[in-house]
Coordinates of C-alpha atoms and ligand atoms in Angstrom, one line a residue:
M1 CA 27.3 117.6 36.1
T2 CA 25.3 114.8 37.7
A3 CA 21.6 114.4 38.3
P4 CA 19.9 112.7 41.3
T5 CA 19.4 109.0 40.5
T6 CA 16.0 108.8 42.2
T7 CA 13.6 111.4 41.0
A8 CA 10.4 109.5 41.6
P9 CA 9.3 109.1 45.2
A10 CA 7.8 105.9 46.6
R11 CA 4.3 107.3 46.5
G12 CA 1.8 106.0 44.1
R13 CA 0.6 109.4 42.8
T14 CA 1.6 111.7 40.0
H15 CA 4.8 113.5 41.2
P16 CA 4.7 117.3 41.2
G17 CA 7.9 119.3 41.0
W18 CA 10.3 117.7 43.5
W19 CA 10.6 120.9 45.5
Q20 CA 6.8 121.2 46.0
E21 CA 6.9 118.6 48.8
A22 CA 10.6 118.1 49.5
V23 CA 12.0 117.8 53.0
I24 CA 15.2 119.9 52.8
Y25 CA 17.8 119.6 55.5
Q26 CA 19.9 122.6 56.3
V27 CA 23.6 122.0 56.8
Y28 CA 25.6 124.7 58.5
P29 CA 28.9 123.6 57.2
R30 CA 31.1 124.9 60.0
S31 CA 29.2 122.8 62.5
F32 CA 28.1 119.6 60.7
A33 CA 31.1 117.3 60.4
D34 CA 34.9 118.0 60.5
A35 CA 36.9 115.6 58.4
D36 CA 40.3 117.2 58.7
G37 CA 40.3 117.7 62.5
D38 CA 40.9 121.5 62.5
G39 CA 37.8 122.1 64.6
C40 CA 35.7 123.5 61.8
G41 CA 33.3 121.4 59.7
D42 CA 34.1 121.0 56.0
L43 CA 32.8 119.6 52.7
A44 CA 34.6 116.3 53.1
G45 CA 32.8 116.0 56.5
I46 CA 29.4 116.6 54.8
R47 CA 30.3 114.1 52.1
S48 CA 31.1 111.5 54.7
R49 CA 27.7 111.9 56.3
L50 CA 25.5 111.9 53.2
G51 CA 24.5 108.3 54.0
Y52 CA 23.1 109.5 57.3
L53 CA 20.9 112.1 55.5
R54 CA 19.7 109.5 53.0
D55 CA 18.8 107.1 55.8
L56 CA 17.1 109.9 57.8
G57 CA 14.8 110.2 54.8
V58 CA 15.2 113.8 53.6
D59 CA 15.1 114.7 49.9
A60 CA 17.7 117.4 49.7
L61 CA 20.2 119.4 51.6
W62 CA 20.7 123.1 51.7
I63 CA 24.3 124.0 52.5
S64 CA 25.0 127.5 54.1
P65 CA 27.9 129.4 52.4
F66 CA 31.2 127.7 52.0
Y67 CA 32.7 130.2 49.6
T68 CA 36.0 132.1 50.1
S69 CA 35.3 134.4 53.0
P70 CA 37.1 136.1 56.0
Q71 CA 34.2 134.7 58.1
A72 CA 33.1 138.0 59.6
D73 CA 29.6 136.6 59.4
G74 CA 30.0 132.9 59.3
G75 CA 30.6 132.9 55.5
Y76 CA 27.7 135.4 54.7
D77 CA 30.6 137.8 53.7
V78 CA 31.7 136.4 50.4
A79 CA 35.1 137.4 48.9
D80 CA 35.0 135.0 46.0
Y81 CA 31.6 133.6 44.9
R82 CA 33.2 131.0 42.6
A83 CA 35.7 129.5 45.0
V84 CA 35.5 127.4 48.1
D85 CA 37.1 128.7 51.3
P86 CA 40.2 126.5 52.1
V87 CA 38.7 125.9 55.5
Y88 CA 35.9 124.0 53.8
G89 CA 37.9 122.4 50.9
S90 CA 37.9 123.1 47.2
V91 CA 35.6 123.4 44.2
A92 CA 36.6 119.8 43.4
D93 CA 35.3 118.8 46.9
A94 CA 32.0 120.6 46.1
D95 CA 31.8 118.8 42.8
G96 CA 32.4 115.4 44.5
L97 CA 29.8 116.2 47.2
I98 CA 27.2 117.1 44.6
A99 CA 28.0 113.9 42.6
D100 CA 27.8 111.7 45.8
A101 CA 24.6 113.3 46.9
H102 CA 23.0 112.7 43.5
A103 CA 24.1 109.1 43.5
L104 CA 22.2 108.7 46.8
G105 CA 19.1 110.4 45.4
L106 CA 19.7 113.7 47.4
R107 CA 19.4 117.1 45.8
V108 CA 21.8 119.9 46.7
V109 CA 20.8 123.5 47.3
V110 CA 23.5 126.1 48.0
D111 CA 23.3 129.7 49.4
V112 CA 23.7 132.7 47.2
V113 CA 24.4 136.0 48.9
P114 CA 23.5 138.9 46.6
N115 CA 22.7 141.7 49.0
H116 CA 26.3 142.3 50.0
C117 CA 29.7 140.8 49.6
S118 CA 32.8 140.9 51.8
D119 CA 34.9 144.0 52.2
Q120 CA 37.7 141.7 51.0
H121 CA 36.0 141.2 47.7
P122 CA 38.2 142.5 44.8
W123 CA 35.5 144.9 43.6
F124 CA 35.4 146.6 47.0
H125 CA 39.2 146.7 47.3
Q126 CA 39.4 148.3 43.9
A127 CA 36.6 150.8 44.6
L128 CA 38.5 151.9 47.7
R129 CA 41.8 152.1 46.0
E130 CA 40.4 154.2 43.1
G131 CA 38.7 156.7 45.3
P132 CA 35.6 158.8 44.7
G133 CA 34.4 158.9 41.1
S134 CA 35.7 155.4 40.4
P135 CA 33.1 153.5 38.3
L136 CA 33.7 150.6 40.7
R137 CA 32.0 152.6 43.4
E138 CA 28.7 152.4 41.3
R139 CA 28.6 148.8 42.3
F140 CA 28.1 149.7 46.0
H141 CA 26.4 152.5 47.8
F142 CA 29.1 155.1 48.4
R143 CA 27.9 158.6 49.5
P144 CA 29.5 161.7 50.9
G145 CA 28.8 162.2 54.6
R146 CA 26.5 164.9 56.0
G147 CA 27.5 167.9 58.1
A148 CA 30.3 170.5 57.5
D149 CA 33.1 167.9 57.1
G150 CA 31.0 165.0 56.0
T151 CA 31.4 163.5 59.5
E152 CA 27.8 162.4 59.8
P153 CA 26.5 159.3 58.0
P154 CA 24.6 159.9 54.7
N155 CA 21.3 158.9 56.3
D156 CA 19.9 157.5 59.6
W157 CA 19.6 153.8 58.7
I158 CA 20.9 151.4 61.3
S159 CA 22.6 148.1 60.7
L160 CA 20.7 144.9 61.6
F161 CA 23.8 144.0 63.7
G162 CA 23.7 147.3 65.6
G163 CA 25.1 150.7 65.1
P164 CA 24.9 152.9 61.9
A165 CA 24.4 151.2 58.6
W166 CA 27.3 153.3 57.2
T167 CA 31.1 153.3 57.6
R168 CA 33.4 156.1 56.6
T169 CA 36.3 155.2 54.2
T170 CA 39.7 156.7 54.0
D171 CA 40.7 158.1 50.6
P172 CA 43.9 156.9 48.9
D173 CA 45.7 160.1 50.1
G174 CA 44.9 159.3 53.7
T175 CA 42.1 161.8 54.3
P176 CA 38.6 160.8 55.5
G177 CA 36.4 160.0 52.5
E178 CA 33.0 158.8 51.5
W179 CA 30.8 156.5 53.4
Y180 CA 29.5 153.1 52.3
L181 CA 26.2 151.3 53.1
H182 CA 26.2 148.0 55.0
L183 CA 22.8 146.7 56.3
F184 CA 24.8 144.1 58.2
A185 CA 28.4 144.2 59.5
P186 CA 30.8 146.8 58.2
Q187 CA 32.7 143.9 56.6
Q188 CA 29.6 143.3 54.4
P189 CA 29.2 146.3 52.0
D190 CA 25.8 146.3 50.2
L191 CA 25.9 145.9 46.5
N192 CA 24.0 148.3 44.3
W193 CA 21.5 146.4 42.2
D194 CA 20.9 149.3 39.8
S195 CA 24.3 148.5 38.5
P196 CA 24.2 146.3 35.3
A197 CA 27.6 144.9 36.3
V198 CA 26.2 143.6 39.6
Q199 CA 23.2 142.1 37.7
D200 CA 25.4 140.4 35.2
E201 CA 27.8 139.1 37.8
F202 CA 25.1 137.3 39.8
R203 CA 23.5 135.7 36.7
S204 CA 27.0 134.4 35.9
I205 CA 27.5 133.2 39.5
L206 CA 24.2 131.3 39.3
R207 CA 25.4 129.6 36.1
F208 CA 28.7 128.7 37.6
W209 CA 27.1 126.6 40.3
L210 CA 24.3 125.3 38.1
D211 CA 27.0 124.1 35.7
L212 CA 28.5 122.3 38.6
G213 CA 25.2 120.5 39.1
V214 CA 23.5 122.2 42.1
D215 CA 19.7 121.8 42.2
G216 CA 19.0 125.2 43.6
F217 CA 19.8 128.3 45.6
R218 CA 18.7 129.7 48.9
V219 CA 18.7 133.5 48.3
D220 CA 20.1 135.3 51.3
V221 CA 18.3 138.6 52.3
A222 CA 16.1 138.2 49.2
H223 CA 14.0 141.2 50.3
G224 CA 17.0 143.6 50.6
L225 CA 18.6 144.0 47.2
V226 CA 16.7 147.1 46.1
K227 CA 16.7 150.3 48.1
A228 CA 14.2 153.1 47.8
P229 CA 15.5 155.8 45.4
G230 CA 17.4 158.5 47.1
L231 CA 18.0 156.3 50.2
P232 CA 15.5 158.4 52.2
D233 CA 15.9 159.3 55.9
L234 CA 13.3 158.0 58.3
G235 CA 13.7 159.7 61.6
H236 CA 15.0 157.5 64.4
C237 CA 12.0 156.8 66.5
E238 CA 9.8 156.0 63.6
Q239 CA 12.5 153.8 62.1
L240 CA 12.6 151.5 65.1
A241 CA 8.9 151.0 64.9
L242 CA 9.0 150.3 61.2
L243 CA 12.0 148.0 61.5
A244 CA 9.9 145.6 63.6
E245 CA 7.4 145.4 60.8
K246 CA 10.1 145.4 58.0
R247 CA 8.5 148.3 56.2
V248 CA 11.7 150.2 55.7
P249 CA 13.1 151.7 52.4
Y250 CA 15.7 149.0 52.2
F251 CA 13.4 145.9 52.5
D252 CA 10.8 144.4 50.3
Q253 CA 10.9 147.1 47.6
D254 CA 8.9 146.2 44.5
G255 CA 12.1 146.4 42.3
V256 CA 13.4 143.1 43.7
H257 CA 10.9 141.1 41.7
E258 CA 12.4 142.1 38.4
I259 CA 15.7 140.5 39.6
Y260 CA 14.0 137.3 40.4
R261 CA 12.2 137.1 37.1
S262 CA 15.5 137.3 35.4
W263 CA 17.0 134.6 37.7
R264 CA 14.0 132.3 36.9
T265 CA 15.0 132.6 33.3
V266 CA 18.5 131.5 34.2
L267 CA 17.2 128.5 36.3
E268 CA 15.0 127.4 33.4
E269 CA 17.9 127.2 31.0
Y270 CA 18.9 124.1 32.9
P271 CA 17.3 120.7 32.9
G272 CA 16.1 118.9 36.0
Q273 CA 14.0 121.5 37.9
R274 CA 16.5 123.9 39.4
I275 CA 14.9 126.0 42.1
A276 CA 15.4 129.0 44.3
V277 CA 14.0 129.7 47.8
A278 CA 13.8 133.2 49.2
E279 CA 14.9 134.3 52.6
A280 CA 12.5 137.2 52.6
W281 CA 11.3 138.7 55.9
T282 CA 8.2 140.6 55.0
D283 CA 5.4 142.0 57.2
T284 CA 2.6 139.9 55.7
L285 CA 2.3 136.5 54.1
D286 CA 0.7 138.2 51.1
R287 CA 4.0 140.1 50.7
T288 CA 5.9 136.9 51.0
A289 CA 3.8 135.3 48.3
R290 CA 4.9 138.0 45.8
Y291 CA 8.3 136.3 45.7
V292 CA 6.8 133.1 44.4
R293 CA 4.4 134.4 41.8
P294 CA 4.6 132.6 38.5
G295 CA 7.9 133.4 36.8
E296 CA 9.7 134.3 40.0
L297 CA 11.2 132.1 42.7
H298 CA 9.9 128.7 43.6
Q299 CA 9.6 128.9 47.4
A300 CA 9.9 131.4 50.2
F301 CA 10.6 130.6 53.8
N302 CA 7.5 130.9 56.0
F303 CA 8.9 132.8 59.0
K304 CA 5.4 133.5 60.4
F305 CA 5.1 129.7 61.1
L306 CA 8.6 129.7 62.7
N307 CA 7.6 132.6 65.0
A308 CA 4.2 131.2 66.0
S309 CA 3.5 130.3 69.7
W310 CA 2.7 126.8 70.7
D311 CA -1.0 127.4 70.7
A312 CA -3.6 125.5 68.7
D313 CA -5.6 128.6 67.7
Q314 CA -2.6 130.6 66.6
L315 CA -1.1 127.7 64.7
R316 CA -4.4 127.0 62.9
E317 CA -4.8 130.6 61.9
L318 CA -1.2 130.8 60.6
V319 CA -1.5 127.5 58.7
A320 CA -4.7 128.7 57.1
L321 CA -3.3 132.1 56.2
S322 CA -0.1 130.5 54.8
L323 CA -2.0 128.1 52.6
D324 CA -4.4 130.8 51.3
A325 CA -1.6 133.3 50.6
M326 CA 0.4 130.7 48.6
R327 CA -2.7 129.3 46.8
A328 CA -3.4 132.8 45.5
V329 CA -0.2 132.7 43.5
D330 CA -0.3 129.0 42.8
A331 CA 2.8 128.2 44.8
P332 CA 3.5 125.5 47.5
T333 CA 3.8 126.6 51.1
T334 CA 7.0 126.0 53.1
W335 CA 7.3 125.2 56.8
T336 CA 10.3 125.6 59.1
L337 CA 10.8 125.6 62.8
S338 CA 14.5 126.5 63.1
N339 CA 17.6 127.7 61.2
H340 CA 21.1 129.0 62.0
D341 CA 19.8 132.5 62.9
V342 CA 17.2 131.7 65.6
V343 CA 17.0 130.0 69.0
R344 CA 16.5 126.3 68.5
H345 CA 12.8 125.4 68.8
A346 CA 13.3 122.8 71.5
T347 CA 14.4 125.8 73.7
R348 CA 11.9 128.3 72.3
Y349 CA 9.0 126.1 73.2
A350 CA 10.4 125.1 76.6
D351 CA 9.2 128.1 78.6
G352 CA 11.9 127.3 81.1
D353 CA 11.2 123.5 81.2
P354 CA 13.6 121.6 78.9
A355 CA 11.5 118.4 79.0
R356 CA 8.5 120.4 77.9
G357 CA 10.6 121.9 75.1
V358 CA 11.5 118.5 73.7
R359 CA 7.9 117.3 74.0
R360 CA 6.6 120.2 72.0
A361 CA 9.5 120.1 69.5
R362 CA 8.6 116.4 68.8
A363 CA 4.9 117.4 68.4
A364 CA 5.8 120.4 66.2
A365 CA 7.9 118.3 63.9
L366 CA 4.9 115.9 63.3
L367 CA 2.6 118.9 62.7
M368 CA 5.0 120.4 60.2
L369 CA 5.6 117.2 58.3
A370 CA 1.9 116.6 58.0
L371 CA 1.2 119.9 56.4
P372 CA 0.9 120.3 52.6
G373 CA 4.1 121.6 50.9
S374 CA 7.8 121.5 51.6
A375 CA 9.6 121.4 55.0
Y376 CA 13.0 122.7 56.0
L377 CA 14.8 121.0 58.9
Y378 CA 17.8 122.6 60.6
Q379 CA 20.7 120.2 61.4
G380 CA 20.4 118.8 64.9
E381 CA 16.7 119.3 65.3
E382 CA 16.3 115.6 64.5
L383 CA 18.4 115.0 67.7
G384 CA 16.2 117.3 69.7
L385 CA 19.2 119.6 70.4
P386 CA 18.6 122.5 72.7
E387 CA 20.0 126.0 72.3
V388 CA 23.4 126.3 74.0
T389 CA 22.8 129.4 76.2
D390 CA 26.0 129.4 78.3
L391 CA 28.7 129.9 75.7
P392 CA 31.5 132.0 77.2
D393 CA 31.9 135.4 75.7
E394 CA 35.4 134.8 74.4
V395 CA 34.3 132.0 72.1
R396 CA 31.3 133.8 70.5
Q397 CA 31.6 134.8 66.9
D398 CA 28.2 136.3 66.0
P399 CA 29.1 139.7 64.5
S400 CA 26.2 141.2 66.3
F401 CA 27.6 140.1 69.6
L402 CA 30.9 141.6 68.7
R403 CA 29.5 145.0 67.7
P404 CA 29.8 147.4 70.7
D405 CA 26.2 148.5 70.3
G406 CA 25.1 145.2 68.7
G407 CA 21.9 143.2 69.2
N408 CA 21.8 140.2 71.5
G409 CA 24.2 138.4 69.2
L410 CA 22.9 135.1 70.4
R411 CA 23.1 133.2 67.1
D412 CA 26.1 131.1 68.2
G413 CA 24.0 129.0 70.5
C414 CA 22.2 127.2 67.6
R415 CA 25.5 126.7 65.8
V416 CA 27.4 124.5 68.2
P417 CA 28.9 121.5 66.3
L418 CA 26.7 118.4 66.1
P419 CA 27.4 115.3 68.3
W420 CA 27.7 112.2 66.3
S421 CA 29.2 109.6 68.6
G422 CA 31.3 108.7 71.6
A423 CA 31.6 109.9 75.2
E424 CA 34.2 112.5 74.7
A425 CA 34.0 115.9 73.0
P426 CA 33.8 116.7 70.1
Y427 CA 31.6 113.6 70.0
G428 CA 32.5 112.5 66.6
F429 CA 32.2 115.9 65.0
G430 CA 36.0 115.8 64.4
P431 CA 38.0 112.6 63.8
V432 CA 39.9 112.5 67.1
P433 CA 38.4 112.2 70.6
G434 CA 39.6 115.2 72.6
G435 CA 40.2 117.1 69.4
P436 CA 39.0 120.7 68.7
A437 CA 35.6 122.1 67.9
W438 CA 35.1 125.8 67.0
L439 CA 32.5 126.1 69.7
P440 CA 32.4 123.9 72.8
Q441 CA 29.7 121.3 73.1
P442 CA 27.8 120.7 76.4
A443 CA 28.8 117.5 78.2
A444 CA 25.2 116.3 78.1
W445 CA 25.4 116.1 74.3
A446 CA 27.1 112.7 74.6
G447 CA 23.6 111.4 75.4
L448 CA 22.1 113.2 72.4
S449 CA 24.5 112.0 69.7
V450 CA 23.3 110.1 66.7
E451 CA 25.0 107.0 68.0
A452 CA 23.3 107.3 71.4
Q453 CA 19.8 107.8 69.8
A454 CA 20.0 105.4 66.8
G455 CA 17.8 102.3 67.4
D456 CA 16.1 103.8 70.5
P457 CA 12.4 104.0 69.5
R458 CA 11.8 106.7 72.1
S459 CA 14.5 109.0 70.7
V460 CA 13.9 112.1 68.7
L461 CA 16.0 110.8 65.9
E462 CA 13.9 107.6 65.5
L463 CA 10.7 109.8 65.6
Y464 CA 12.1 111.9 62.7
R465 CA 13.1 108.7 60.8
S466 CA 9.7 107.2 61.3
A467 CA 7.9 110.4 60.3
L468 CA 9.9 110.8 57.2
R469 CA 9.3 107.2 56.3
V470 CA 5.6 107.5 56.7
R471 CA 5.6 110.8 54.9
R472 CA 7.3 109.3 51.9
S473 CA 4.9 106.4 51.6
H474 CA 1.6 107.9 52.6
P475 CA -0.4 109.1 49.7
A476 CA -2.1 111.9 51.6
L477 CA 1.2 113.5 52.8
G478 CA 3.6 115.8 51.0
A479 CA 2.4 118.1 48.2
G480 CA -1.0 119.7 48.2
R481 CA -2.7 122.9 48.9
A482 CA -5.6 122.1 51.3
V483 CA -6.4 120.7 54.6
E484 CA -9.9 120.0 56.0
W485 CA -10.1 121.4 59.5
L486 CA -11.7 119.2 62.1
D487 CA -13.2 120.5 65.4
L488 CA -12.1 118.3 68.3
G489 CA -12.5 120.9 70.9
P490 CA -10.4 123.7 72.5
G491 CA -6.6 123.2 72.6
V492 CA -6.7 120.7 69.7
L493 CA -5.6 121.5 66.2
A494 CA -6.9 118.7 63.9
F495 CA -7.1 118.4 60.2
R496 CA -7.6 115.7 57.5
R497 CA -5.7 115.3 54.3
E498 CA -7.3 113.5 51.5
S499 CA -6.0 111.5 48.6
P500 CA -7.7 109.1 46.2
E501 CA -5.6 106.3 47.8
G502 CA -6.2 107.1 51.4
A503 CA -6.7 109.9 54.0
L504 CA -4.7 110.9 57.0
I505 CA -5.8 112.8 60.1
C506 CA -3.3 114.8 62.2
T507 CA -4.3 115.8 65.8
V508 CA -2.2 118.2 67.8
N509 CA -2.8 118.8 71.5
T510 CA -1.0 122.1 72.4
A511 CA -2.3 122.0 76.0
G512 CA 0.1 121.2 78.8
H513 CA -2.3 118.4 80.0
P514 CA -4.0 115.4 78.3
L515 CA -7.2 116.3 76.5
P516 CA -10.1 113.9 75.9
V517 CA -11.5 113.9 72.3
D518 CA -14.1 112.0 70.3
G519 CA -11.9 109.4 68.6
S520 CA -14.7 107.7 66.6
A521 CA -13.6 109.3 63.3
L522 CA -9.9 109.2 63.7
G523 CA -9.1 105.7 62.5
S524 CA -6.0 103.8 63.5
L525 CA -2.9 105.3 64.9
L526 CA 0.1 105.6 62.5
L527 CA 2.5 107.6 64.6
S528 CA 2.6 109.6 67.8
S529 CA 5.1 112.1 69.1
A530 CA 4.4 110.9 72.7
E531 CA 3.1 107.7 74.3
P532 CA 0.1 106.4 72.2
P533 CA -3.2 108.2 72.9
S534 CA -5.2 106.0 75.2
S535 CA -8.9 105.0 75.0
I536 CA -11.3 106.2 77.6
A537 CA -14.1 104.0 78.6
A538 CA -17.6 105.3 77.5
G539 CA -19.2 107.2 80.4
N540 CA -15.9 108.1 81.9
A541 CA -16.3 111.5 83.5
G542 CA -13.1 112.7 81.8
N543 CA -14.5 111.8 78.4
A544 CA -15.9 115.2 77.6
A545 CA -16.3 114.2 73.9
G546 CA -18.4 111.2 74.6
G547 CA -18.5 108.3 72.1
A548 CA -15.3 106.5 71.5
G549 CA -13.2 108.6 73.8
I550 CA -9.4 109.1 73.3
L551 CA -7.0 110.9 75.5
L552 CA -4.5 112.9 73.6
P553 CA -1.3 113.3 75.7
A554 CA -0.1 116.7 76.7
D555 CA 1.8 118.6 74.0
S556 CA 1.6 115.8 71.5
T557 CA 0.8 115.2 67.8
A558 CA -0.6 112.0 66.3
W559 CA -1.1 110.8 62.8
W560 CA -4.1 108.6 62.1
Q561 CA -4.9 106.4 59.1
A562 CA -8.3 107.9 58.5
P563 CA -11.3 105.6 57.8
Ligands
LIG601 C1 20.7 136.0 56.7 C2 21.6 134.8 57.1 O1 20.8 133.7 57.4 C3 22.4 135.3 58.3 O2 23.1 134.3 58.9 C4 23.3 136.4 57.9 O3 23.9 137.0 59.0 C5 22.5 137.6 57.2 N1 21.5 137.0 56.2 C6 23.4 138.5 56.4 O4 23.9 137.8 55.3

C-alpha cells in the first residue's frame, strides 16, 4: 500500500479533506491509452500517461471498471470483483499504477458495481445450475413468471437498456424456469441486497481494493440497490412517466442509506481519507443530498448541473440550489459536465454549430472550476473533443444499441479512443501508427491531439492547464460553500468568492453575442475562455452599464482578481 506523496496543496490556507475540492479526472480505460497495441486501452497505458495527468494539474483519477468481465456493458458487468480483466492487465499492474500515481501526488478512485454483477459471475452460474430453491438464488431476484405457464415476467418493470427487466431461465432439466431481474442488460443480473451474503461480499471487495491502496470508490447505480418490498407492479403508462423522474420502486429507496452507513465504517477503518462518490440519479437535489449526510458517502455527482442548459438564469438557479442542498447536510458540492454515459458537452452545447459548442465548453469549464467544491472531468474534454456521431452500426457496442427494443444506444460516441499524437490513426492511442483502435477515430482528431494542442495558448488543453494552475494557487478557489452573486445584467452569471488572502470574481456571458457590463468592480483579468474582454470608452452607446465599461465576449467566462 502506498500513499500520495503530496497531500498538501499549494494554497496558503488550511486544507480541508482532499476530496472536498479535488479535481478528479475520469479515465475510461478502454479508450485512454493502449500500451500493448491490441486496440483496447489498458492499465499499462494509463500508467504511462500519469505524468500527463500530473502536468494537467488534476488531483486524482477515477478509473471506470477494469475487472474481469465479458464486457457486455463496457466492464459494468463484473464476473470477478477482485481480478483485473486480462484485456486491461493484472492486479500487479493495478498495484503498480496506484503506486506510480501516489508517487506523483495523484489519488486513485476506482469503480465499484454493487447493483448487479455479470451473468458469468460464479454465484449466478451456480444459482442457475442448482435450480429453484437453491440458497444461491437468494442473492439475486429470481421469481416465477405470471400467467398459466409462467410465461409472463413477474412484474412490468422495464430495463434501462430497453425491453423487459426480466429474463426467463432454463431449469437444469431443460424446462423453462424462473425469471431473474436485470435493471440493465440481461447479462447484468441484479443482486439482492437483503441477502447478508451480498452485504458481506461487498464490504470484503471494498477492503480488497482499499488494502491495495485505492483512495476511494465511485459507486455505480448507488440509488438502485434496494427494491421496494414485493417488487410492486406499476402499470405501463404510469411507469414511463415515473421513470423520467426516477420515482420508481427500484430507485432511491430509503433502504440504500443503511448500506452506505456500513460502507462508511469500512472506509474509516483505513488511514488517509478514503472516500466514496455516489452515482445516484434522483429527482431532486435534496434527495441527492441524502447520500452525503454525515456518516454516509462523501460525494454525489450533481447531474442537475450536467443537464443544465447554457443559460445564465438556469445555471445560477442550479448552482444556488446545489450549494443550498449540500450545505444542509454539511457536504461539499460536486460539478461535472460530461462522463462516459452522456453526449460530450462540446456537442451538447453546440446547437448545431461546432465552433459555438467549443466556445461554450471552454466557458463552462471555467465556470465549473470556479465553483466551490469538487469537479469531475471526463477524459478528452480537456482537448475539446466533440461527440462522434457517425460511428457505423457494426462497430457500436453500447448494449442499449444492441437490444432490439433498446434506447438510442448512443454512448459509444463519447468513448472513442483519445488522440495523443501523430498524423495517422490511432493518433498515439496505441503504440503503432496504423494500428487498431476498438472504435474508429475521426480524421480531424489529428488536429485535436495532445501533441497538436500542447504549447498553443489558444488551445483547449492549455486553457485547462492554466485554469487548473490558477485554481491550485488562488486562495479563493477550491473548497467552500458559498458564492456571493453579483448583478451585472441579463445574460450574465457573475459571482464573487472570498478568502482572507484575496477574492476572485467569475463572470459568464451565456449570450451568443458580446455583452457590455460595468467593469469598475471586477479588478484585473486572471484568465478568459475567449479573447480578453475589451474596455469600452465611457459614453459609448454600447456601454449600457456606464462607468468603466467592459465588453464580455459571446459565450465566455472570465476570472478576475477582485479588488
Ligand atoms: C452507470 C454506468 O455509468 C453505465 O455506464 C452503466 O451502463 C450502468 N451504470 C450500469 O452499470
